XYZ file of C-alpha atoms in Angstrom:
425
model
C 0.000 0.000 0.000
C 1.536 3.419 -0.886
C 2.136 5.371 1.682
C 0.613 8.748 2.296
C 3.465 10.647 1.022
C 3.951 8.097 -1.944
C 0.017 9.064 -3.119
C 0.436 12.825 -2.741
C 3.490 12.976 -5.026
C 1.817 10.629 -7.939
C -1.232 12.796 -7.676
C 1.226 16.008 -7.888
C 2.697 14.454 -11.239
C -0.482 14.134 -12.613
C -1.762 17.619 -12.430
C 1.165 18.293 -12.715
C 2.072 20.767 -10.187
C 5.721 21.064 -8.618
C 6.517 21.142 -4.622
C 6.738 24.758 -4.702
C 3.571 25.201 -6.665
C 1.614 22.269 -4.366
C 2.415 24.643 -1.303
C 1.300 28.065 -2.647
C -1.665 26.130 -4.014
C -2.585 24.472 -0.406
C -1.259 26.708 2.114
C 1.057 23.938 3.302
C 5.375 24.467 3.655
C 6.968 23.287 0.703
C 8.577 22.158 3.743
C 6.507 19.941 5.218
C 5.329 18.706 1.567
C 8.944 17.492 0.943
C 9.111 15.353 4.363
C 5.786 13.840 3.194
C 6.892 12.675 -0.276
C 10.126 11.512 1.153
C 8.572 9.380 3.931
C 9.920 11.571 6.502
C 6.483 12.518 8.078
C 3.811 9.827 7.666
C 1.200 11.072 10.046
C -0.145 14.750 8.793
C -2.955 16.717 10.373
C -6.388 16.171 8.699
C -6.419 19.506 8.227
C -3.229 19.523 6.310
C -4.560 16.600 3.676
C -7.732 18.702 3.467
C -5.392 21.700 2.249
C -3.669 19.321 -0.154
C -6.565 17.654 -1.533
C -7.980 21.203 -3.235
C -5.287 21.642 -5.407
C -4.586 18.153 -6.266
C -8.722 18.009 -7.197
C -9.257 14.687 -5.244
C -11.377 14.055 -2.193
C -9.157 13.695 1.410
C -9.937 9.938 1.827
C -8.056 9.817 -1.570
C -4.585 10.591 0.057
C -5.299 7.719 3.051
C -4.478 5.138 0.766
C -6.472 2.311 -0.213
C -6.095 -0.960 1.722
C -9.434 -0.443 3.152
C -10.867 -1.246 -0.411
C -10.705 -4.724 0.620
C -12.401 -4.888 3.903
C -15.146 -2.479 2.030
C -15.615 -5.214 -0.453
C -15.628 -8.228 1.982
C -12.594 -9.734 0.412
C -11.012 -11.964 3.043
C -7.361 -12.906 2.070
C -6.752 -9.116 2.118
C -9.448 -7.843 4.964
C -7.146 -7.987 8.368
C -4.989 -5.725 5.864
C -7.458 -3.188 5.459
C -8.384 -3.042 9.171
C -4.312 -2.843 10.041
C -4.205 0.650 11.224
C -7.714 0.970 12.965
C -6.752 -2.234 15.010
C -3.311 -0.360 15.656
C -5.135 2.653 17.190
C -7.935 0.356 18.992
C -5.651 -2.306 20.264
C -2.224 -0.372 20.753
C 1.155 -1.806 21.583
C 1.311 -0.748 25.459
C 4.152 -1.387 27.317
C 5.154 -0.119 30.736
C 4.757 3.176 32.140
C 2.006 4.142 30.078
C 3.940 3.750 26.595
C 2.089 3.175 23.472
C 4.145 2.335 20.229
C 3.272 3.905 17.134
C 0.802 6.858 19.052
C 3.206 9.841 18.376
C 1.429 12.884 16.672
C 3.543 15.853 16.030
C 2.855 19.263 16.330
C -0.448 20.590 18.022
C -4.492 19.922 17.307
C -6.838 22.340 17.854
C -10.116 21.760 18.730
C -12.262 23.788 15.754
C -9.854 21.540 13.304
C -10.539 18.482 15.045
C -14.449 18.894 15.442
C -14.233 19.762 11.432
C -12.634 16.294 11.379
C -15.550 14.476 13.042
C -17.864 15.859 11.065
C -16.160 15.139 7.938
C -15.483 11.626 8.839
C -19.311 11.045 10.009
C -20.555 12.689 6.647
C -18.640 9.967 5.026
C -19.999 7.279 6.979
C -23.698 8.335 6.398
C -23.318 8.955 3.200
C -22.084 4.847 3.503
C -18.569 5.705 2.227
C -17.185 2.755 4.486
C -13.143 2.785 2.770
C -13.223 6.317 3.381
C -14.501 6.478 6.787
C -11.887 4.145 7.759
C -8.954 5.347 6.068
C -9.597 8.637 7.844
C -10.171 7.233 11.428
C -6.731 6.254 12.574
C -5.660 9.822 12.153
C -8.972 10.678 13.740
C -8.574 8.914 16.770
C -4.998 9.986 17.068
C -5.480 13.381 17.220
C -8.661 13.100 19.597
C -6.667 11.307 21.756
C -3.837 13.732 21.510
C -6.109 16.793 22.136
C -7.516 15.012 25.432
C -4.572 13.887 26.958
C -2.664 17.693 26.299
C -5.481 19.846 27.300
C -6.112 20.726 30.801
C -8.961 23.163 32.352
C -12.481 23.211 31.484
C -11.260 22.726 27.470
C -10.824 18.855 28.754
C -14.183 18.050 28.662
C -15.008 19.329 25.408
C -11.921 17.472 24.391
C -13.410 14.236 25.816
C -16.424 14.527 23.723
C -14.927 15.228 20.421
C -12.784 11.770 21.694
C -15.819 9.759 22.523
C -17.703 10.882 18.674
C -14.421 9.552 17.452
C -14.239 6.160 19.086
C -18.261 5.992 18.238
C -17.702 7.261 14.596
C -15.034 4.245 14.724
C -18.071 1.293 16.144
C -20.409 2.528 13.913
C -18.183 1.723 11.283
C -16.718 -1.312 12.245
C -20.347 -2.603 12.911
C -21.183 -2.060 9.189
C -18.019 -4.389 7.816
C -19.428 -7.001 10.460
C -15.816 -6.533 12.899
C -18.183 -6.845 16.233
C -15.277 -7.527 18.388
C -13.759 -4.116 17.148
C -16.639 -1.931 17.238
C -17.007 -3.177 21.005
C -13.555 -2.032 21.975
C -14.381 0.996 20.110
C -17.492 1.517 21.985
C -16.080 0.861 25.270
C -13.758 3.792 24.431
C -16.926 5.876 23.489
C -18.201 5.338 26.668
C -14.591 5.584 28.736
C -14.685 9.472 26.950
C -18.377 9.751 27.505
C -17.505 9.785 31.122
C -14.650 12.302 31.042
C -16.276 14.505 28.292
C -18.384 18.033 29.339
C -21.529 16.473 28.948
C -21.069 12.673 30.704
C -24.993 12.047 29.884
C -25.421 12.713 26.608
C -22.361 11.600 25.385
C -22.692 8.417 27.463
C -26.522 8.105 25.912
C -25.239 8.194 22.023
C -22.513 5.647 22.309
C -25.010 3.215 24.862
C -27.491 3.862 21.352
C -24.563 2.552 19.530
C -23.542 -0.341 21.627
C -27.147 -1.548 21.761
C -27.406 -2.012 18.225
C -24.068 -4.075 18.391
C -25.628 -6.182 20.783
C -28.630 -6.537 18.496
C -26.386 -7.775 15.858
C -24.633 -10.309 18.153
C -28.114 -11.588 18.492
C -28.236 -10.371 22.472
C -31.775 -9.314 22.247
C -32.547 -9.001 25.877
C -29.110 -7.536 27.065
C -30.092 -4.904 23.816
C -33.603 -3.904 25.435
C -32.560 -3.838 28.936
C -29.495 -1.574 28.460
C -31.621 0.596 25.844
C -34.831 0.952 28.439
C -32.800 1.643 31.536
C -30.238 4.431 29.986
C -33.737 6.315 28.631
C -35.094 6.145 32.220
C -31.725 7.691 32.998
C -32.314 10.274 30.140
C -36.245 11.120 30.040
C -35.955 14.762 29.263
C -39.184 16.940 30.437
C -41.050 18.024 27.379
C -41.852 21.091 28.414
C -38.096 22.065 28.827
C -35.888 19.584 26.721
C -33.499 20.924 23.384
C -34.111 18.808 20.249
C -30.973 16.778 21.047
C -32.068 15.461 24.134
C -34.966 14.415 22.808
C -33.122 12.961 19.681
C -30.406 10.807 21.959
C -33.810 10.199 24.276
C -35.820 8.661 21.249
C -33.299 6.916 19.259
C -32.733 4.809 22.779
C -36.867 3.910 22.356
C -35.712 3.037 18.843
C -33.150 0.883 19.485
C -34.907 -0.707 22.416
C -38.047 -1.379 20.319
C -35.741 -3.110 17.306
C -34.504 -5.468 20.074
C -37.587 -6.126 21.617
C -38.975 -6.677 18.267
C -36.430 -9.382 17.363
C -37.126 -10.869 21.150
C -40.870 -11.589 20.011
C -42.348 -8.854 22.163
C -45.248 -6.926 20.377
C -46.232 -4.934 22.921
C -43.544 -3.552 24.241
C -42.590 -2.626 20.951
C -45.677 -0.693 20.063
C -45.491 0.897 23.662
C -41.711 2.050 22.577
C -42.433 3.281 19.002
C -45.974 4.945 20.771
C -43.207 7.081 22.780
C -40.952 7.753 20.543
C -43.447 9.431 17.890
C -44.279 11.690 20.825
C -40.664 12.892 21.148
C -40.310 13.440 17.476
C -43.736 15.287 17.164
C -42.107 16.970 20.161
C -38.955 18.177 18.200
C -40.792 19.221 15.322
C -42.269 21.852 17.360
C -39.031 23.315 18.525
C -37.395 25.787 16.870
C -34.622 23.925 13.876
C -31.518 23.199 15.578
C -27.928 22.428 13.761
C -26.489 19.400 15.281
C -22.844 18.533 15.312
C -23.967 14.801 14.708
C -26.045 13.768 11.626
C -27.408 10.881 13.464
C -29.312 13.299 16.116
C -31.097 15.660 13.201
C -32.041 12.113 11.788
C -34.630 11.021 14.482
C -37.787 12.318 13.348
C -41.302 11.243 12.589
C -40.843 9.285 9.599
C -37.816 7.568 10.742
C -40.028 5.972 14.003
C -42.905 5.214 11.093
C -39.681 3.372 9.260
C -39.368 1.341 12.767
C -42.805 0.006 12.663
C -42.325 -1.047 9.095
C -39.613 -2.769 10.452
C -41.260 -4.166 13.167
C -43.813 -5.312 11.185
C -41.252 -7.203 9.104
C -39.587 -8.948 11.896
C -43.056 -10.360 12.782
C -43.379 -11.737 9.136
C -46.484 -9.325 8.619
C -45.613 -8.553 4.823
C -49.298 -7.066 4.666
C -49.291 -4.838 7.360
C -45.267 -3.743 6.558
C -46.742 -2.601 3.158
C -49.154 -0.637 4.761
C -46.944 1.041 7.067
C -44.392 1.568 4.321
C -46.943 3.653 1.959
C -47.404 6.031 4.938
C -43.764 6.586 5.053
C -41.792 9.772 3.557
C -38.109 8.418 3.020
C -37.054 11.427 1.930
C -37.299 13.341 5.278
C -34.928 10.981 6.355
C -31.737 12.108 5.773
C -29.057 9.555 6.355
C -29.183 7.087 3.132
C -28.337 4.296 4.984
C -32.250 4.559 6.810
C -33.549 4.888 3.884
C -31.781 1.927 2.091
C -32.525 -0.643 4.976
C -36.315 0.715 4.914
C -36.234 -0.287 1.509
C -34.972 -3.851 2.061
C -37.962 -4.281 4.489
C -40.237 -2.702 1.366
C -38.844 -5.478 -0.694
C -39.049 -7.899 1.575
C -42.467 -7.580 2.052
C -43.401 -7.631 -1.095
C -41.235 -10.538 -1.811
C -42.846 -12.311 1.046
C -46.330 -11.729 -0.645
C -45.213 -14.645 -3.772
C -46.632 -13.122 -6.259
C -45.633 -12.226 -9.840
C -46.039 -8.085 -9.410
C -44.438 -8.145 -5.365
C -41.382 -10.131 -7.117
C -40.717 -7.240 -9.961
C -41.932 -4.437 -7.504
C -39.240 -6.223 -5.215
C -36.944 -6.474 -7.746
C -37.210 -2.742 -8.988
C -36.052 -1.797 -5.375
C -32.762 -4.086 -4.965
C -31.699 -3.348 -8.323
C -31.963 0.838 -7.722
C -30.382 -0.052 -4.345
C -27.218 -2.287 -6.296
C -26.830 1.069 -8.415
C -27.174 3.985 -5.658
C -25.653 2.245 -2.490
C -23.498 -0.954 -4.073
C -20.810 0.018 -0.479
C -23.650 -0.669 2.060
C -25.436 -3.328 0.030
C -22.491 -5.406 -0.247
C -22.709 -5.446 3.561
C -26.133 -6.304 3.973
C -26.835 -9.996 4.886
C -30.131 -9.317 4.126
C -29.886 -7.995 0.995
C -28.037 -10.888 0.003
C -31.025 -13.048 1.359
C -33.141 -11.099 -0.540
C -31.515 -11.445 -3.832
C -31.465 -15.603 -3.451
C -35.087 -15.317 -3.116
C -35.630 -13.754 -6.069
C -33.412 -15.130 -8.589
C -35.026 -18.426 -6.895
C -38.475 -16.896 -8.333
C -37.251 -16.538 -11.399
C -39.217 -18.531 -14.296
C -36.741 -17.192 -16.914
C -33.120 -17.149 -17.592
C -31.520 -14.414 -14.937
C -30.831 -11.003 -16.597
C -27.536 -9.296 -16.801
C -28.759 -6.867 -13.895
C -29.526 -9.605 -11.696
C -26.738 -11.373 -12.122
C -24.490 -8.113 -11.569
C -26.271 -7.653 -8.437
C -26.299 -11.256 -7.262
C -22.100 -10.924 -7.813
C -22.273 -7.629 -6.087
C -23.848 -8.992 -2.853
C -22.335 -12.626 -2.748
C -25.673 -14.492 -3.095
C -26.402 -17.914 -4.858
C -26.839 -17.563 -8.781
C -29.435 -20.677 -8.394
C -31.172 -18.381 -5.593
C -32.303 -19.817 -1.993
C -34.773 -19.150 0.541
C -34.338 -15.901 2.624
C -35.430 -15.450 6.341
C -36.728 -12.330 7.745
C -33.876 -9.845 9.248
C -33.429 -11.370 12.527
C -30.202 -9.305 13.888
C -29.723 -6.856 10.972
């Protein structure tokens, strides 16, 4: 894999721009730009490849390198590769008296350049850019650390919370590419920041959201609901007085509670959970429109707690009622894709489910858009993949080119299988 020196000089070349014209086209010492090329600095600010990426006309993630392709594209002789540096900043070499190999950053971080980093890196995980989001965390999560550990004062805590987005930026990820054992450790250091951070609550609430859904994956339903249920108890906000985030980190606990529950064959609960939860997004709509540092929390609205009961519906293998649900259901006020895409494997599932001629094309209209527009995420999705057996199973003719581009694309079986609703997805 080149390193990140190696790619900035070959993209240079190709503008072509020289050192000298690189730096007065960035901002960056011609300096610093030399040590780079020559292998003399390896780890750069963020905020310097950001500077270099404008004049070389490629996107930052570009300059990361691109061993994470594999891990992105579930290719196992080369994943451990791809996840190389992420495990070296989640699972450090630690010696004795608190000495970590390979943890040096030089030079200082501020904080405005290092919340401009989280954001960045979270826009690139919603928008389910999973090689980019994880070429850019090990930098990430170096410099959060760094900026925690060197400031002091009542700065600390807001240093602490950048750290803990970092670390949950870093699960979220890790739970999409399906490394659980990763995304806990990374978790676990969500919550370690949580605790240190300038707001210990809501921090602490966003990554326990996080770590819920990781234990919905590993299939621990009732450890999911329980940990969900008693951290919104913790976090009930009064109505009367609550900001749209609290509500937010407040609801998307119901959310994730009612997805376990769901899963854990409990009905009522579930419709008890999702009953609450529409109140707290009614709520927010009635508050004056907030900007919020995380994507995730201006994603909990009304239509994403009408996408839950789809899914609910789903997981009880109610592809009647899930249709239903689904046509009263604006995907478009949802604004992280990867929402909408898994509400529209539940569409297709549904109408899959129904065996009939018109629910299989109507179901196949919907995974073939989805191969085109999100071929990252759906290469993840077990279910997808489950989907796509059943229909080229239902198939009475010989399988199109499309099909069989998106069967390749998800891994399923050409001769098509049967597919079980989403029971840890």
């Amino acid at each position: 894999m080149p390193t990140i020196g190696e790619t900035v000089a070959r993209l240079r070349k190709a503008v072509p721009l020289t050192q000298e014209g690189l730096a007065e086209a960035s901002g960056i010492s011609v300096e610093l730009i030399r040590k780079l090329e020559r292998g003399e600095r390896n780890s750069p600010r963020m905020t310097t490849l950001h500077a270099l990426a404008r004049p070389l006309g490629v996107p930052t993630s570009r300059l990361l390198g691109d061993a994470t392709e594999a891990t992105v594209r579930r290719e196992p002789d080369d994943d451990e590769l791809g996840l190389l540096d992420v495990r070296r900043v989640l699972t450090p070499a630690r010696g004795l008296g608190g000495i970590f190999v390979g943890d040096d950053l030089e030079g200082p971080v501020t904080p405005d350049a290092l919340r401009a980093s989280v954001r960045y890196t979270d826009e690139l995980y919603h928008h389910d850019d999973y090689r980019g989001t994880l070429q850019a965390l090990p930098l990430l999560l170096r410099e959060a650390r760094h900026l925690a550990r060197e400031t002091s004062g009542e700065a600390q805590g807001d240093a602490y919370g950048l750290l803990s987005a970092a670390y949950r930026i870093a699960g979220k990820t890790l739970l999409q590419v399906r490394r659980l054992d990763l995304a806990h450790i990374a978790l676990s250091g969500a919550l370690d920041a949580a605790e240190q951070s300038s707001d210990p609550t809501g921090a602490g609430a966003t990554a326990v959201g996080t770590m819920c859904w990781l234990l919905t994956r590993e299939g621990r339903f009732a450890d999911a609901a329980e940990l969900a249920v008693r951290t919104a108890d913790m976090v009930e906000p009064r109505f009367s007085r609550s900001t749209p985030v609290e509500l937010a980190n407040w609801g998307w606990l119901l959310l994730y509670a009612s997805g376990a529950a769901a899963r854990d064959n409990q009905p009522d609960r579930v419709t008890e959970m999702l009953d609450t939860a529409t109140a707290a997004a009614a709520r927010i709509g009635q508050l004056p429109p907030t900007r919020h540092d995380s994507i995730e929390m201006g994603g909990f609205s009304v239509p994403k707690v009408q996408m839950m009961r789809t899914e609910a519906a789903v997981v009880a293998g109610d592809p009647g009622l899930a249709l239903e649900l689904a046509a009263h259901v604006d995907p478009s006020a949802v604004p992280t894709p990867s929402c909408r895409n898994r509400h529209r494997l539940d569409v297709a599932w549904a109408h899959l489910e129904l065996g009939t001629s018109a629910g299989n094309v109507r179901a196949g209209d919907v995974l073939l858009d989805l191969g085109r527009t999100a071929p990252t995420w759906m290469r993840q999705q077990r279910y997808a993949r489950g989907l796509v057996d059943k229909l080229a199973a239902s198939r009475r003719r010989a399988m199109s080119d499309d099909l069989a581009k998106l069967t390749a694309l998800v891994g399923a079986d050409p001769a098509g299988g049967a597919t079980e609703r989403p029971s840890t997805e």
